[in-house]
Coordinates of C-alpha atoms in Angstrom, one line a residue:
M1 CA -7.8 7.0 -23.5
S2 CA -4.9 7.3 -21.0
F3 CA -2.6 4.4 -20.0
S4 CA -4.3 4.3 -16.6
G5 CA -7.7 4.1 -18.3
D6 CA -6.5 1.2 -20.6
V7 CA -5.3 -0.7 -17.5
K8 CA -8.7 -0.3 -15.8
E9 CA -10.6 -1.3 -19.0
E10 CA -8.5 -4.5 -19.1
L11 CA -9.1 -5.2 -15.4
C12 CA -12.8 -4.7 -15.8
R13 CA -12.9 -7.5 -18.3
Q14 CA -11.3 -9.8 -15.7
E15 CA -13.9 -11.7 -13.7
S16 CA -12.9 -14.5 -11.4
S17 CA -14.8 -17.8 -11.5
A18 CA -14.3 -18.2 -7.7
R19 CA -16.9 -16.7 -5.3
H20 CA -14.3 -16.0 -2.7
C21 CA -12.2 -13.9 -5.1
L22 CA -15.3 -12.0 -6.3
I23 CA -16.1 -11.1 -2.7
A24 CA -12.6 -9.9 -2.0
E25 CA -12.7 -7.6 -5.1
L26 CA -16.1 -6.4 -4.2
S27 CA -15.0 -5.6 -0.7
A28 CA -12.2 -3.3 -2.0
M29 CA -14.6 -1.5 -4.4
I30 CA -17.1 -0.8 -1.6
L31 CA -14.4 0.2 0.9
L32 CA -12.7 2.7 -1.5
C33 CA -15.5 4.2 -3.7
G34 CA -18.7 3.1 -2.0
S35 CA -20.6 4.4 1.0
I36 CA -23.0 2.9 3.5
C37 CA -26.1 5.0 4.2
I38 CA -28.2 4.4 7.3
S39 CA -31.8 5.6 7.3
E40 CA -33.8 7.0 10.3
R41 CA -35.2 3.5 10.7
N42 CA -31.7 2.2 11.0
E43 CA -31.8 0.5 7.6
Y44 CA -28.8 0.2 5.4
Q45 CA -28.2 1.1 1.8
I46 CA -25.0 0.6 -0.3
R47 CA -24.1 3.3 -2.8
L48 CA -21.1 3.1 -5.2
R49 CA -20.1 6.1 -7.4
T50 CA -17.8 5.9 -10.4
E51 CA -17.1 7.7 -13.6
S52 CA -16.2 4.5 -15.3
G53 CA -19.0 2.8 -17.2
S54 CA -16.9 -0.4 -17.3
M55 CA -16.5 -0.5 -13.6
A56 CA -20.2 0.3 -13.0
K57 CA -21.1 -2.6 -15.3
K58 CA -18.6 -4.9 -13.5
F59 CA -20.0 -4.0 -10.0
F60 CA -23.5 -4.6 -11.2
S61 CA -22.6 -7.9 -12.7
M62 CA -20.7 -9.1 -9.6
V63 CA -23.5 -8.1 -7.1
K64 CA -26.1 -9.8 -9.3
R65 CA -24.0 -12.9 -9.7
L66 CA -23.1 -13.2 -6.0
F67 CA -26.3 -12.1 -4.3
Q68 CA -29.0 -11.7 -6.9
A69 CA -29.6 -8.3 -5.3
D70 CA -31.7 -5.5 -6.8
I71 CA -29.6 -2.6 -8.0
E72 CA -30.8 0.8 -9.0
V73 CA -28.5 2.6 -11.5
Q74 CA -28.5 6.4 -11.7
V75 CA -26.6 8.2 -14.5
R76 CA -26.0 11.9 -14.7
R77 CA -23.5 14.2 -16.3
K78 CA -21.3 16.2 -14.0
K79 CA -22.1 19.9 -14.1
G80 CA -19.9 21.7 -16.5
K81 CA -18.0 18.6 -17.5
Q82 CA -18.3 15.9 -20.1
A83 CA -17.7 13.1 -17.6
V84 CA -20.7 10.9 -16.6
L85 CA -21.2 9.9 -13.0
Y86 CA -22.7 6.4 -12.3
T87 CA -24.3 5.7 -9.0
L88 CA -25.3 2.2 -8.2
V89 CA -27.6 1.7 -5.2
V90 CA -28.6 -1.5 -3.3
A91 CA -31.6 0.0 -1.5
D92 CA -33.1 -3.1 0.1
H93 CA -31.9 -3.3 3.7
R94 CA -31.7 -7.1 3.9
Q95 CA -29.9 -7.4 0.7
A96 CA -27.5 -4.6 1.7
V97 CA -26.8 -6.3 5.1
T98 CA -26.1 -9.7 3.3
I99 CA -23.6 -8.0 1.0
L100 CA -21.9 -6.0 3.8
Q101 CA -21.6 -9.1 6.0
A102 CA -20.1 -11.1 3.2
V103 CA -17.4 -8.5 2.4
R104 CA -16.7 -8.0 6.2
L105 CA -17.8 -4.4 6.3
I106 CA -20.3 -4.9 9.1
K107 CA -20.2 -7.3 12.0
K108 CA -22.6 -10.2 12.4
D109 CA -24.7 -8.2 14.8
G110 CA -25.2 -5.5 12.2
E111 CA -22.8 -2.9 13.6
L112 CA -20.6 -1.0 11.1
E113 CA -16.9 -1.8 11.1
E114 CA -15.0 1.5 11.7
E115 CA -11.7 0.1 10.7
I116 CA -11.3 -3.0 8.5
P117 CA -8.1 -5.0 9.3
L118 CA -6.7 -6.7 6.2
T119 CA -4.1 -8.8 8.1
H120 CA -5.7 -12.2 9.0
N121 CA -9.0 -11.0 7.4
P122 CA -10.9 -14.2 6.4
I123 CA -11.7 -12.8 2.9
L124 CA -7.9 -12.5 2.2
N125 CA -6.8 -16.0 3.3
R126 CA -5.9 -17.0 -0.2
T127 CA -3.3 -15.5 -2.5
C128 CA -5.8 -15.3 -5.3
C129 CA -8.1 -13.2 -3.0
K130 CA -5.3 -10.8 -2.2
R131 CA -4.8 -10.4 -5.9
A132 CA -8.5 -9.7 -6.4
F133 CA -8.6 -7.2 -3.5
I134 CA -5.7 -5.2 -4.9
R135 CA -7.4 -5.3 -8.4
G136 CA -10.6 -4.0 -6.9
A137 CA -8.8 -1.3 -4.9
F138 CA -7.0 -0.1 -8.1
L139 CA -10.3 0.0 -10.0
A140 CA -12.0 1.9 -7.3
A141 CA -9.4 4.5 -6.4
G142 CA -6.2 3.8 -8.3
S143 CA -4.2 5.4 -11.2
I144 CA -1.0 4.7 -13.0
S145 CA 1.1 7.2 -15.0
D146 CA 2.0 6.7 -18.7
P147 CA 5.3 4.8 -18.6
N148 CA 6.6 6.9 -21.4
T149 CA 6.8 9.9 -19.0
S150 CA 7.3 8.4 -15.5
Y151 CA 6.7 5.4 -13.3
H152 CA 4.0 6.0 -10.7
F153 CA 1.3 3.8 -9.3
E154 CA -1.1 5.0 -6.6
I155 CA -4.3 4.2 -4.7
V156 CA -6.2 7.0 -3.0
C157 CA -7.7 6.4 0.4
D158 CA -10.0 8.5 2.6
S159 CA -8.3 7.4 5.9
E160 CA -4.7 6.9 7.0
Y161 CA -5.8 3.6 8.5
N162 CA -7.0 2.1 5.2
A163 CA -3.9 3.5 3.4
G164 CA -1.6 1.8 5.9
Q165 CA -3.6 -1.5 5.5
I166 CA -3.3 -1.5 1.7
R167 CA 0.3 -0.5 1.9
D168 CA 1.1 -3.4 4.1
L169 CA -0.9 -5.8 1.9
I170 CA 1.2 -4.7 -1.1
R171 CA 4.4 -4.9 0.9
S172 CA 3.5 -8.5 1.7
L173 CA 4.2 -9.1 -2.1
T174 CA 7.8 -7.8 -1.6
I175 CA 6.8 -4.6 -3.3
D176 CA 8.0 -1.4 -1.6
A177 CA 4.8 0.5 -1.3
K178 CA 4.7 3.8 0.7
T179 CA 2.1 6.2 1.9
V180 CA 1.9 10.0 1.8
A181 CA -0.7 12.5 2.9
R182 CA -2.1 14.7 0.1
K183 CA -4.7 17.3 1.1
K184 CA -7.4 15.4 2.9
Y185 CA -6.5 12.0 1.4
H186 CA -3.8 9.4 2.1
I187 CA -2.0 7.9 -0.9
V188 CA -0.5 4.5 -1.3
Y189 CA 2.1 4.6 -4.0
V190 CA 4.9 2.7 -5.8
K191 CA 7.4 4.5 -8.0
E192 CA 9.9 1.8 -9.1
G193 CA 9.3 0.6 -12.7
T194 CA 10.0 -3.1 -12.2
Q195 CA 7.8 -3.2 -9.1
I196 CA 4.9 -1.6 -10.9
V197 CA 5.3 -4.3 -13.6
D198 CA 5.1 -6.9 -10.8
L199 CA 1.8 -5.2 -9.6
L200 CA 0.3 -5.3 -13.1
A201 CA 1.2 -9.0 -13.2
Y202 CA -0.3 -9.6 -9.8
M203 CA -3.6 -7.9 -10.9
E204 CA -3.5 -9.9 -14.1
A205 CA -3.3 -6.9 -16.4
R206 CA -1.2 -8.8 -18.9
L207 CA -1.7 -6.5 -21.9
A208 CA -0.7 -3.4 -19.9
L209 CA 2.2 -5.3 -18.5
L210 CA 3.6 -6.1 -22.0
E211 CA 3.1 -2.5 -23.1
M212 CA 4.9 -1.2 -20.0
E213 CA 7.7 -3.7 -20.4
N214 CA 8.3 -2.6 -24.0
V215 CA 8.4 1.0 -22.9
R216 CA 10.8 0.2 -20.1
I217 CA 13.2 -1.7 -22.4
V218 CA 13.3 1.2 -24.9
R219 CA 13.8 3.8 -22.1
E220 CA 16.6 1.7 -20.5
M221 CA 18.3 1.3 -23.9
R222 CA 18.1 5.0 -24.5
G223 CA 19.3 5.7 -21.0
S224 CA 22.3 3.3 -21.5
I225 CA 23.2 4.9 -24.9
N226 CA 22.9 8.4 -23.4
R227 CA 25.1 7.5 -20.5
K228 CA 27.7 6.1 -22.9
V229 CA 27.6 9.1 -25.1
N230 CA 27.9 11.4 -22.1
C231 CA 30.8 9.4 -20.7
E232 CA 32.6 9.5 -24.1
T233 CA 31.9 13.2 -24.4
A234 CA 33.3 13.8 -20.9
N235 CA 36.4 11.8 -21.8
I236 CA 36.9 13.7 -25.0
N237 CA 36.5 17.1 -23.2
K238 CA 38.9 15.9 -20.5
T239 CA 41.5 14.9 -23.2
V240 CA 41.1 18.1 -25.1
N241 CA 41.4 20.3 -22.0
A242 CA 44.5 18.3 -20.9
A243 CA 46.1 18.8 -24.4
V244 CA 45.3 22.5 -24.4
R245 CA 46.9 22.9 -20.9
Q246 CA 50.0 20.8 -22.0
L247 CA 50.5 23.0 -25.1
E248 CA 50.2 26.2 -23.1
D249 CA 52.8 24.9 -20.6
I250 CA 55.2 23.9 -23.4
R251 CA 54.9 27.2 -25.3
Y252 CA 55.4 29.0 -22.0
I253 CA 58.6 27.1 -21.4
Q254 CA 59.7 27.6 -25.0
K255 CA 59.1 31.4 -24.7
T256 CA 60.9 31.7 -21.3
I257 CA 63.8 29.3 -20.8
G258 CA 63.7 27.4 -24.1
L259 CA 63.2 23.7 -24.8
K260 CA 66.8 22.8 -25.4
G261 CA 68.5 21.3 -22.4
L262 CA 65.3 20.1 -20.6
P263 CA 66.2 17.0 -18.5
G264 CA 65.1 13.4 -19.2
N265 CA 64.3 13.7 -22.9
L266 CA 61.6 16.2 -22.1
D267 CA 62.7 18.4 -25.0
E268 CA 61.7 15.6 -27.4
M269 CA 58.4 15.1 -25.7
A270 CA 57.7 18.8 -25.9
E271 CA 58.6 18.9 -29.6
V272 CA 56.3 15.9 -30.4
R273 CA 53.4 17.5 -28.5
L274 CA 53.8 20.7 -30.4
K275 CA 54.0 18.9 -33.7
Y276 CA 50.9 16.7 -33.0
P277 CA 48.6 18.8 -30.8
E278 CA 45.5 16.6 -31.4
A279 CA 47.2 13.2 -30.9
S280 CA 46.3 10.9 -28.0
L281 CA 48.8 9.8 -25.4
K282 CA 49.2 6.5 -27.1
E283 CA 49.9 8.1 -30.5
L284 CA 52.4 10.5 -28.9
G285 CA 54.3 7.6 -27.5
Q286 CA 54.6 6.0 -30.9
Y287 CA 56.2 9.2 -32.3
L288 CA 59.0 9.1 -29.7
D289 CA 62.3 7.4 -30.3
P290 CA 62.3 4.9 -28.8
P291 CA 58.5 4.6 -28.4
V292 CA 57.1 4.7 -24.9
G293 CA 53.7 3.7 -23.4
K294 CA 50.8 6.0 -22.3
S295 CA 52.0 6.1 -18.7
G296 CA 55.5 7.2 -19.8
V297 CA 54.1 9.9 -22.0
N298 CA 51.8 11.1 -19.2
H299 CA 54.7 11.2 -16.8
R300 CA 56.8 13.3 -19.1
L301 CA 54.0 15.7 -19.9
R302 CA 53.3 16.1 -16.1
K303 CA 57.0 16.9 -15.6
L304 CA 56.8 19.6 -18.3
G305 CA 53.7 21.0 -16.5
E306 CA 55.7 21.1 -13.2
I307 CA 58.6 22.9 -14.9
A308 CA 56.2 25.5 -16.4
E309 CA 54.6 26.0 -12.9
K310 CA 58.0 26.5 -11.3
V311 CA 59.0 29.1 -13.9
R312 CA 55.8 31.0 -13.4
I313 CA 56.4 31.1 -9.6
E314 CA 60.0 32.3 -10.0
R315 CA 58.8 35.0 -12.4
G316 CA 56.0 36.0 -10.1
E317 CA 53.4 35.2 -12.8
E318 CA 51.4 32.7 -10.7

């Protein structure tokens, strides 16, 4: 099973003891993977479709526990695929209306709510209910990538309005959720690892949270080691390239005007560099008499480079 599937399995085992939280979670499920059917006699049915047997079982259990409603369960295998599609139907009009009014998906007069505002929504007055709603939304239409490969959390919405509402709800937790259009859908997503961990904690997916944290720690350690290795490699390459250039300049001076008579003890510096081509600046300084520091060595080598450049220009070899 995928990491996303493991998270959903864990969340399906979570069932709040509080009625208000169950209603908030149920509201998200119906909103994002349910449909409301209206017959010719203007009677309502609720249909919820899912490929997850665990979610189907949870939806059935919640509706029974909250409303003692009659639920028809239909199971069929998707054509040409191994996946099974579960359809749960509340066919009784009065039971459907009771559920839809409780989850605030229809008005008291029986009219359907076209757009469900989540800000100041009575079913989300409590922090625990917001937690339950986000959990239900993720179960209904969410996914999360394997943290070994990338960090990506998303919830798929049919409408731009619903996506914006869920994005703002997640942002109220100080998590930087964003939205993007993808084909005919609107996606709410989070891509920052620590914020996805916060979301898992918020939804109470504790096992998934621990697994992701372990992966993040290992990835960050590897990243830190790789950065250090890359930095050290770059420094070594820089040192080697500098030494090669210094040796070329000194040999050019030696071949053209000679090292003897170079000003400011530069002849000694040139001889030491030729003798110890692989030595660091600090080591070169120790070979001089008297010894000098790294900055002094660097200054003398730079002067030798300027002399070599001047000679090349005078000879028209630049």
